[in-house]
Coordinates of N, CA and C in Angstrom, one line a residue:
M213 N 91.3 111.8 119.4 CA 91.8 112.3 120.8 C 93.0 113.2 120.3
D214 N 92.6 114.7 121.0 CA 93.8 116.0 119.9 C 95.4 115.6 120.6
S215 N 96.1 115.9 119.9 CA 97.5 116.3 120.7 C 97.9 116.2 122.1
A216 N 97.2 117.7 122.4 CA 97.8 117.8 123.9 C 97.2 117.1 125.2
V217 N 95.6 116.1 124.5 CA 95.2 115.3 125.4 C 95.9 113.8 125.3
S218 N 96.3 113.8 124.0 CA 97.1 112.5 123.9 C 99.0 112.5 124.6
D219 N 99.5 113.9 124.9 CA 100.5 113.8 125.5 C 100.5 113.7 126.7
A220 N 99.4 114.3 127.5 CA 99.1 114.2 128.9 C 98.8 112.5 129.2
V221 N 97.9 112.2 128.5 CA 97.6 110.7 128.7 C 99.1 109.6 128.9
Q222 N 99.8 110.4 127.6 CA 100.9 109.4 127.5 C 101.7 109.3 129.2
G223 N 101.9 110.8 129.8 CA 102.3 111.4 130.7 C 102.0 110.7 132.2
V224 N 100.5 109.7 131.9 CA 100.5 109.3 133.3 C 100.9 108.5 133.5
S225 N 101.4 108.1 135.2 CA 101.9 107.0 135.5 C 100.7 105.8 135.7
P226 N 101.8 104.6 135.6 CA 101.5 103.5 135.2 C 100.7 103.0 136.8
L227 N 99.5 102.4 136.0 CA 98.7 102.0 137.2 C 99.8 100.8 138.2
V228 N 99.7 100.8 139.9 CA 100.6 100.3 140.7 C 99.7 99.6 141.6
E229 N 100.1 98.2 142.0 CA 99.2 97.5 142.6 C 99.4 97.8 144.1
D230 N 100.8 98.6 144.5 CA 100.9 98.6 146.1 C 101.8 100.0 146.2
D231 N 101.9 100.7 147.1 CA 102.5 101.8 147.2 C 104.6 101.9 147.3
E232 N 105.0 100.7 147.0 CA 106.3 100.8 146.9 C 106.7 101.9 145.5
Q233 N 106.3 102.2 144.2 CA 106.5 102.8 143.3 C 106.1 104.3 143.9
L234 N 106.8 105.3 143.9 CA 107.1 106.6 144.6 C 107.0 107.3 143.1
Q235 N 105.9 108.1 143.2 CA 105.9 109.5 142.3 C 106.9 110.4 142.4
P236 N 107.2 111.0 141.6 CA 108.7 112.1 141.9 C 108.5 112.8 142.9
W237 N 107.3 113.8 143.2 CA 107.1 114.4 143.8 C 106.9 114.3 145.7
Q238 N 107.0 112.8 145.3 CA 106.8 112.3 147.2 C 108.2 111.8 147.2
T239 N 109.8 111.8 146.2 CA 111.0 111.4 146.8 C 111.7 112.7 146.7
D240 N 111.2 113.7 145.7 CA 112.1 115.4 145.9 C 111.1 116.2 146.8
R241 N 111.5 116.7 147.8 CA 110.6 117.1 149.0 C 110.8 119.1 148.1
T242 N 111.4 119.4 147.2 CA 111.0 120.4 146.6 C 110.7 120.9 145.8
R243 N 110.0 119.3 144.9 CA 108.3 119.5 143.7 C 106.9 119.2 144.7
A244 N 106.8 120.7 145.2 CA 105.6 120.2 145.6 C 104.5 119.9 144.5
P245 N 103.8 119.2 144.8 CA 102.6 118.8 143.7 C 101.3 119.5 144.0
I246 N 100.5 119.8 142.7 CA 99.3 120.8 142.9 C 98.0 119.4 142.6
A247 N 97.7 119.7 143.9 CA 96.5 118.4 144.7 C 95.2 119.0 143.9
T248 N 94.7 118.4 143.7 CA 92.9 118.5 142.9 C 92.0 117.5 143.2
K249 N 91.1 118.1 143.6 CA 90.2 117.1 144.3 C 89.0 117.4 143.2
I250 N 88.3 116.2 142.9 CA 87.0 115.4 141.9 C 86.7 114.5 142.3
V251 N 85.1 114.8 141.9 CA 84.1 114.0 142.5 C 83.7 113.0 141.4
V252 N 83.1 112.0 141.6 CA 82.3 111.2 140.4 C 81.1 111.3 140.8
A253 N 80.2 111.4 140.4 CA 78.6 111.5 140.5 C 77.7 110.2 139.7
G254 N 76.7 110.2 140.4 CA 76.0 109.1 139.3 C 74.6 108.5 140.0
G255 N 73.8 107.9 138.7 CA 72.7 107.3 139.8 C 73.2 106.1 140.0
F256 N 72.4 104.4 140.3 CA 72.9 103.6 140.9 C 73.3 102.8 140.3
G257 N 74.4 102.3 140.7 CA 75.2 101.2 139.3 C 75.5 101.5 138.4
V258 N 75.9 102.7 137.9 CA 76.0 103.5 137.0 C 77.5 102.8 136.6
G259 N 78.5 102.8 137.7 CA 79.8 102.6 137.7 C 80.9 103.0 138.0
K260 N 80.2 104.2 139.4 CA 81.3 105.3 139.9 C 82.6 104.4 140.3
T261 N 82.0 103.0 141.2 CA 83.2 102.3 142.0 C 84.0 101.9 141.2
T262 N 83.5 101.6 139.8 CA 84.6 100.6 138.9 C 85.5 101.7 138.2
L263 N 84.7 103.2 137.6 CA 85.5 104.2 137.3 C 86.9 104.8 138.6
V264 N 86.6 104.7 139.3 CA 87.9 105.5 140.6 C 88.9 103.6 140.6
S265 N 88.4 103.0 140.6 CA 89.1 101.5 140.5 C 90.0 101.5 139.7
T266 N 89.8 101.4 138.6 CA 90.2 101.6 137.0 C 91.7 102.3 137.0
V267 N 91.2 103.7 137.5 CA 92.2 105.0 137.2 C 93.4 104.9 138.3
S268 N 93.2 104.9 139.5 CA 93.6 104.5 140.9 C 95.4 104.1 140.7
E269 N 96.2 104.9 140.7 CA 97.3 104.2 141.2 C 97.8 103.7 142.4
I270 N 97.0 104.0 143.5 CA 97.0 103.2 144.7 C 95.9 102.4 145.0
K271 N 95.6 101.4 146.1 CA 94.5 100.4 146.0 C 93.7 101.6 146.4
P272 N 92.6 101.3 145.8 CA 91.3 102.5 146.0 C 90.7 101.7 147.7
L273 N 90.4 103.0 148.1 CA 89.1 103.2 149.2 C 88.1 102.7 149.2
E274 N 87.1 101.3 149.1 CA 85.5 101.1 148.8 C 85.1 101.2 149.9
T275 N 83.8 101.7 149.8 CA 82.9 101.4 151.0 C 81.9 100.7 150.4
E276 N 82.1 99.4 150.1 CA 81.1 98.6 149.0 C 80.3 97.3 150.4
A277 N 79.1 97.4 150.4 CA 78.3 96.8 151.6 C 77.7 95.9 150.6
L278 N 77.1 94.4 151.4 CA 77.0 93.2 150.3 C 75.1 94.2 150.4
M279 N 74.1 93.8 149.2 CA 72.7 93.9 148.9 C 72.0 93.3 149.5
T280 N 71.1 93.8 150.5 CA 70.4 93.0 151.3 C 68.6 93.0 150.9
E281 N 68.0 92.6 151.2 CA 66.5 92.6 151.1 C 65.8 93.4 151.4
A282 N 66.8 94.2 152.4 CA 66.0 95.6 152.8 C 66.2 97.2 151.5
S283 N 67.1 96.5 150.8 CA 67.1 97.3 149.5 C 66.2 97.0 148.3
V284 N 65.1 96.3 148.6 CA 64.7 95.5 147.5 C 63.6 96.6 146.6
E285 N 63.1 97.3 147.9 CA 62.2 98.5 147.3 C 62.8 99.6 146.8
T286 N 64.0 100.1 147.1 CA 64.5 101.0 147.0 C 65.6 100.9 145.6
D287 N 66.2 100.1 145.6 CA 67.0 99.9 144.7 C 67.0 99.4 143.5
D288 N 66.8 100.0 142.1 CA 66.2 99.4 141.0 C 67.5 98.4 140.3
L289 N 67.5 97.1 140.5 CA 68.5 96.2 140.0 C 68.2 95.7 138.4
T290 N 67.4 96.2 137.5 CA 66.5 95.8 136.3 C 67.7 96.1 135.4
A291 N 68.2 97.0 135.6 CA 69.9 97.1 134.4 C 71.2 96.2 134.5
T292 N 71.1 96.0 136.0 CA 72.2 95.4 136.4 C 71.8 94.4 137.4
P293 N 71.5 92.9 136.8 CA 70.5 92.3 137.6 C 71.9 91.9 138.8
D294 N 72.9 91.7 137.9 CA 74.2 90.8 138.8 C 74.8 91.5 140.0
K295 N 74.7 92.9 140.1 CA 75.1 93.7 141.6 C 74.6 93.6 142.4
L296 N 75.5 93.2 143.0 CA 75.6 92.2 144.7 C 75.7 93.5 145.7
T297 N 76.7 94.7 145.4 CA 76.8 95.1 146.5 C 76.2 96.7 145.8
T298 N 77.0 97.5 147.0 CA 76.6 99.0 146.8 C 77.5 99.9 147.7
T299 N 77.9 100.9 147.0 CA 78.5 102.1 147.6 C 77.8 102.6 148.9
V300 N 78.1 102.7 150.6 CA 77.6 103.4 151.3 C 77.9 104.4 152.0
A301 N 78.9 104.5 151.3 CA 80.1 106.4 152.0 C 80.5 107.0 150.7
M302 N 81.3 106.1 150.0 CA 82.3 106.9 149.1 C 83.4 106.1 148.6
D303 N 84.0 105.9 147.5 CA 84.8 105.6 147.2 C 86.0 106.8 147.0
F304 N 87.2 106.0 147.0 CA 88.7 107.4 147.2 C 89.6 106.5 146.2
G305 N 89.8 107.2 145.2 CA 91.5 106.8 144.7 C 92.5 107.9 144.1
R306 N 93.5 107.6 143.8 CA 94.4 109.2 143.5 C 95.3 108.5 142.2
I307 N 95.6 110.0 141.3 CA 95.8 109.5 140.2 C 97.1 110.6 139.6
T308 N 98.2 110.2 139.5 CA 99.4 111.6 138.9 C 99.4 111.5 137.5
L309 N 99.1 113.3 137.2 CA 99.1 113.5 136.2 C 100.1 114.4 135.7
D310 N 101.4 114.3 134.9 CA 102.1 115.4 134.4 C 102.9 116.0 135.7
D311 N 103.6 114.3 136.2 CA 103.9 114.0 137.6 C 104.1 115.1 138.5
D312 N 103.4 115.9 138.4 CA 103.2 117.1 139.7 C 101.7 117.7 140.0
L313 N 100.8 116.9 139.1 CA 99.4 117.7 139.3 C 98.9 115.8 139.6
V314 N 98.2 116.1 141.2 CA 97.3 114.9 141.6 C 96.6 115.2 141.9
L315 N 95.7 114.3 141.1 CA 93.6 114.1 141.2 C 93.2 113.1 142.8
Y316 N 92.9 113.7 143.0 CA 92.3 113.2 144.3 C 90.6 112.7 143.7
V317 N 90.5 111.6 143.6 CA 89.0 111.2 142.8 C 88.1 110.6 144.2
F318 N 87.1 111.5 144.4 CA 86.3 111.0 145.3 C 84.6 110.1 144.9
G319 N 84.1 109.0 144.9 CA 83.2 108.9 144.2 C 82.0 109.0 145.3
T320 N 80.9 109.3 144.8 CA 79.7 109.5 145.3 C 78.6 108.6 145.7
P321 N 77.8 108.2 146.6 CA 76.7 107.0 147.1 C 75.9 107.4 145.9
G322 N 75.4 106.8 145.1 CA 74.1 107.2 144.2 C 72.1 107.1 144.3
Q323 N 72.4 106.1 145.8 CA 71.0 106.1 145.9 C 70.5 107.5 146.8
Q324 N 69.5 107.2 147.1 CA 69.2 108.9 147.4 C 68.8 109.0 149.0
R325 N 69.2 107.8 149.6 CA 68.9 108.2 151.2 C 70.6 108.3 151.6
F326 N 71.2 108.5 150.7 CA 72.8 108.8 151.0 C 73.3 110.5 150.6
W327 N 72.1 110.9 149.7 CA 72.5 111.7 149.5 C 72.9 113.2 150.0
F328 N 72.5 113.0 151.4 CA 73.3 114.4 152.6 C 74.4 114.1 152.2
M329 N 74.7 113.2 152.0 CA 76.9 113.5 152.0 C 77.2 114.2 151.2
W330 N 76.7 114.0 150.1 CA 77.1 115.0 148.9 C 77.9 116.3 149.6
D331 N 77.1 117.1 149.6 CA 78.0 118.5 150.7 C 79.2 118.3 151.2
D332 N 79.6 117.5 151.8 CA 80.7 117.0 152.3 C 81.8 116.7 151.7
L333 N 81.1 115.7 150.5 CA 82.1 115.4 149.6 C 82.5 115.9 148.7
V334 N 81.9 117.0 148.3 CA 82.0 118.2 146.8 C 82.9 119.2 147.5
R335 N 82.8 119.6 149.0 CA 83.8 120.5 149.6 C 85.4 120.7 149.3
G336 N 85.5 121.5 148.6 CA 87.0 121.7 148.0 C 87.2 121.1 146.3
A337 N 86.1 120.8 146.0 CA 86.4 120.1 144.5 C 86.5 120.9 143.8
I338 N 87.3 120.5 142.7 CA 87.0 121.6 141.5 C 86.1 121.5 140.4
G339 N 85.7 120.4 140.5 CA 84.7 119.6 139.2 C 84.5 118.6 139.4
A340 N 83.3 118.2 138.9 CA 82.7 116.6 138.9 C 82.7 115.8 137.8
V341 N 82.6 114.5 137.6 CA 82.4 114.2 136.4 C 81.3 113.4 136.6
V342 N 79.9 113.6 135.8 CA 78.2 112.9 136.3 C 78.6 111.7 135.3
M343 N 78.2 110.9 135.9 CA 78.0 109.1 135.1 C 76.6 108.5 134.7
A344 N 76.2 108.8 133.3 CA 74.9 108.1 133.2 C 75.2 107.1 132.3
D345 N 73.8 106.5 132.5 CA 73.9 105.1 132.0 C 72.2 105.4 130.8
T346 N 72.9 104.7 129.2 CA 71.5 105.1 128.7 C 70.5 104.3 129.0
R347 N 70.5 103.8 129.3 CA 69.5 102.8 129.6 C 68.4 103.4 130.6
R348 N 69.1 104.1 131.5 CA 68.0 104.7 132.8 C 68.8 106.3 132.8
L349 N 68.4 107.3 132.1 CA 69.3 108.3 132.1 C 68.5 109.4 133.2
K350 N 67.6 109.5 133.2 CA 66.9 110.0 134.0 C 67.6 109.4 135.4
D351 N 68.1 108.8 136.0 CA 68.8 108.5 137.1 C 70.4 109.5 137.5
C352 N 70.3 109.9 136.2 CA 71.6 111.0 136.3 C 70.6 112.8 137.0
F353 N 69.7 112.5 136.6 CA 69.3 114.0 136.8 C 69.4 114.7 137.9
P354 N 69.0 114.0 139.2 CA 69.9 114.8 140.6 C 71.0 115.3 140.5
A355 N 72.0 114.5 140.1 CA 73.2 114.9 140.1 C 73.2 116.5 139.3
L356 N 73.0 116.2 138.3 CA 73.1 117.6 136.7 C 73.0 118.5 137.6
D357 N 71.0 118.4 138.3 CA 70.3 119.4 139.1 C 71.6 119.9 140.1
Y358 N 72.1 119.1 140.7 CA 72.8 119.2 142.3 C 74.1 120.6 141.6
F359 N 74.9 119.9 140.8 CA 76.2 120.6 140.2 C 75.7 122.2 139.6
E360 N 74.5 121.9 139.1 CA 74.3 123.3 138.3 C 73.4 124.3 139.5
S361 N 73.3 123.8 140.7 CA 72.3 124.4 141.5 C 73.9 125.2 142.6
C362 N 74.9 124.2 142.7 CA 75.6 124.7 143.5 C 76.8 125.7 142.8
G363 N 76.9 125.7 141.2 CA 77.6 126.1 140.7 C 79.0 125.5 140.3
L364 N 79.1 124.4 140.4 CA 80.6 123.3 140.8 C 80.5 122.8 139.1
P365 N 81.9 123.2 138.2 CA 82.0 123.0 136.9 C 81.6 121.1 137.0
Y366 N 81.1 120.6 135.9 CA 81.0 119.2 135.5 C 81.0 119.2 134.0
V367 N 81.3 117.5 133.9 CA 81.0 117.0 132.4 C 79.9 115.7 132.5
V368 N 79.6 115.4 131.4 CA 79.0 114.2 131.4 C 79.5 113.4 130.8
A369 N 79.9 112.1 131.4 CA 80.6 110.9 130.7 C 79.7 109.7 130.7
V370 N 79.1 109.1 129.4 CA 78.2 108.0 129.3 C 78.8 106.6 129.4
N371 N 78.4 105.9 130.2 CA 79.8 104.7 130.6 C 78.6 104.0 129.7
H372 N 79.6 103.2 128.5 CA 78.8 102.5 127.4 C 79.2 101.1 127.7
F373 N 77.9 100.5 128.3 CA 78.1 99.2 128.8 C 78.0 98.3 127.2
D374 N 78.6 97.0 127.4 CA 78.6 96.3 125.9 C 77.1 95.9 125.7
E375 N 76.1 95.8 126.1 CA 75.0 95.1 125.7 C 73.7 96.0 125.6
T376 N 74.4 97.3 125.2 CA 73.6 99.0 125.1 C 73.7 99.3 123.7
E377 N 72.8 100.1 123.2 CA 73.4 101.0 121.8 C 74.0 101.6 122.8
R378 N 74.9 101.9 121.3 CA 76.0 103.1 121.3 C 75.2 104.3 121.0
F379 N 75.5 105.6 121.4 CA 74.7 106.7 121.2 C 75.8 108.1 121.1
E380 N 75.3 108.7 120.0 CA 76.6 109.8 120.1 C 76.2 110.7 121.2
P381 N 77.4 111.5 122.1 CA 77.2 112.4 122.8 C 76.1 113.8 122.3
D382 N 76.0 114.0 121.2 CA 74.9 115.0 120.6 C 74.0 114.7 120.8
D383 N 73.5 113.3 120.5 CA 72.3 112.5 121.2 C 71.7 112.5 122.4
V384 N 72.9 112.5 123.4 CA 72.5 112.5 124.9 C 72.2 113.8 125.2
R385 N 73.4 115.1 124.7 CA 72.9 116.0 125.1 C 71.8 116.3 125.0
E386 N 70.9 116.3 123.8 CA 69.8 116.5 123.6 C 69.2 115.8 124.6
A387 N 69.1 114.4 124.9 CA 68.2 114.0 125.9 C 68.2 114.3 126.9
L388 N 69.1 114.9 127.3 CA 69.1 115.9 129.2 C 69.6 117.1 128.6
T389 N 69.2 117.6 128.0 CA 69.0 119.3 127.6 C 70.5 119.8 128.3
I390 N 71.6 119.6 128.2 CA 72.5 119.9 128.6 C 73.3 121.0 127.7
P391 N 73.1 122.3 128.7 CA 74.1 123.5 128.1 C 75.1 123.1 127.1
D392 N 75.4 123.9 125.9 CA 76.4 123.3 124.8 C 77.9 123.4 125.2
R393 N 77.7 124.2 126.9 CA 78.6 124.8 127.6 C 79.6 123.3 127.9
I394 N 78.6 122.4 128.4 CA 79.2 121.4 129.1 C 79.4 120.3 128.4
P395 N 81.0 119.8 128.6 CA 81.7 118.5 127.8 C 80.8 117.2 127.7
V396 N 80.4 116.9 126.5 CA 79.6 115.0 126.9 C 80.5 114.1 126.1
M397 N 80.8 112.7 127.0 CA 81.4 111.8 126.5 C 80.9 111.1 126.6
I398 N 81.5 110.0 125.6 CA 81.5 108.3 125.4 C 82.5 107.7 126.1
M399 N 82.1 106.9 127.4 CA 83.4 106.4 127.9 C 83.5 104.9 127.9
D400 N 84.3 104.3 129.1 CA 84.6 102.9 129.3 C 85.2 102.9 130.5
A401 N 84.2 103.0 131.6 CA 84.7 103.0 133.1 C 85.7 101.8 133.3
R402 N 85.7 100.6 132.7 CA 86.5 99.8 132.8 C 88.0 99.7 132.5
H403 N 88.2 101.2 131.2 CA 89.3 101.3 130.4 C 90.0 102.2 131.1
R404 N 90.7 102.2 131.7 CA 92.0 103.4 132.2 C 92.3 104.5 131.0
I405 N 92.6 104.3 130.2 CA 92.8 105.6 128.9 C 91.6 106.4 128.9
S406 N 90.3 105.3 128.8 CA 89.2 106.1 128.7 C 89.0 106.9 129.9
V407 N 88.4 106.5 130.9 CA 88.6 107.6 132.0 C 89.7 108.4 132.0
I408 N 91.2 108.2 132.1 CA 91.9 109.6 132.0 C 91.6 110.5 131.3
E409 N 90.9 110.2 129.9 CA 90.4 111.2 129.0 C 89.3 111.9 129.1
T410 N 88.6 111.3 130.6 CA 87.6 111.6 131.2 C 87.6 112.6 132.3
L411 N 88.8 112.4 132.9 CA 89.0 113.3 133.8 C 90.0 114.7 133.4
L412 N 90.7 114.6 132.3 CA 91.3 115.5 131.5 C 90.3 116.6 131.1
S413 N 89.4 115.9 130.5 CA 88.2 117.0 130.1 C 87.7 117.7 131.3
L414 N 87.6 117.3 132.4 CA 86.9 117.8 133.6 C 87.8 119.0 133.5
V415 N 89.4 118.4 134.1 CA 90.1 119.4 134.8 C 90.2 120.8 133.6
G416 N 90.0 120.2 132.0 CA 90.2 121.6 131.2 C 89.1 122.4 131.1
H417 N 87.7 121.8 131.2 CA 86.9 122.6 131.2 C 86.4 123.6 133.2
A418 N 86.9 122.7 134.2 CA 86.7 123.6 135.1 C 88.1 124.7 135.3
L419 N 89.2 124.7 134.4 CA 89.9 125.7 134.4 C 89.4 126.8 133.3
E420 N 88.5 126.5 132.6 CA 88.0 127.4 131.7 C 86.9 127.9 132.3
E421 N 86.0 127.6 133.2 CA 84.9 128.3 133.9 C 85.4 128.6 135.1
T422 N 86.4 128.3 135.9 CA 87.3 129.1 136.8 C 88.0 129.3 136.7
P423 N 88.6 130.3 135.6 CA 90.5 130.5 135.4 C 91.4 130.6 136.4
E424 N 90.4 131.6 137.4 CA 91.1 132.1 138.7 C 92.0 131.1 139.4

């Protein structure tokens, strides 16, 4: 991790369990925060809800519903046999970077039957994190195609699960045929610093793609 990213990570506010700990921009009305929206997308069970929950400094909004027999034919649980719930609308969290830069993080539902919601969820976003699982890389293709077609800057984050083989970013890039300009990283959605590094990479990439 380079020094710029390290400094930004160290400046991130600690995770709080409630709303009692206010950020500087919430107590000083003269400090208007820069509010930025990003989205997190990817296949079913790739870890989007976990990412939002891990990084949010407020109690995250989750729309998790218990999975029923009705989803047996549509949701592949081969790689995630212990998964009991699924996102049916969106996840939402917030994280403050550098005191006055606020990221609003929206997690999209992964199943195809909920893709109609993506247009609304990405409206106003500066970029997206496309999460991937190396056991089923093909599940992230719809998200990659979507953001390429709409021109929204994105990065690819491979969520490394304990029982999976660890691959290098270049290997993932080649497997997904991702252009060189798109950042690819290995992360762990359960670890806050790992998630923050991914979000910082996205913000930096979005600024490079749309500097105005």
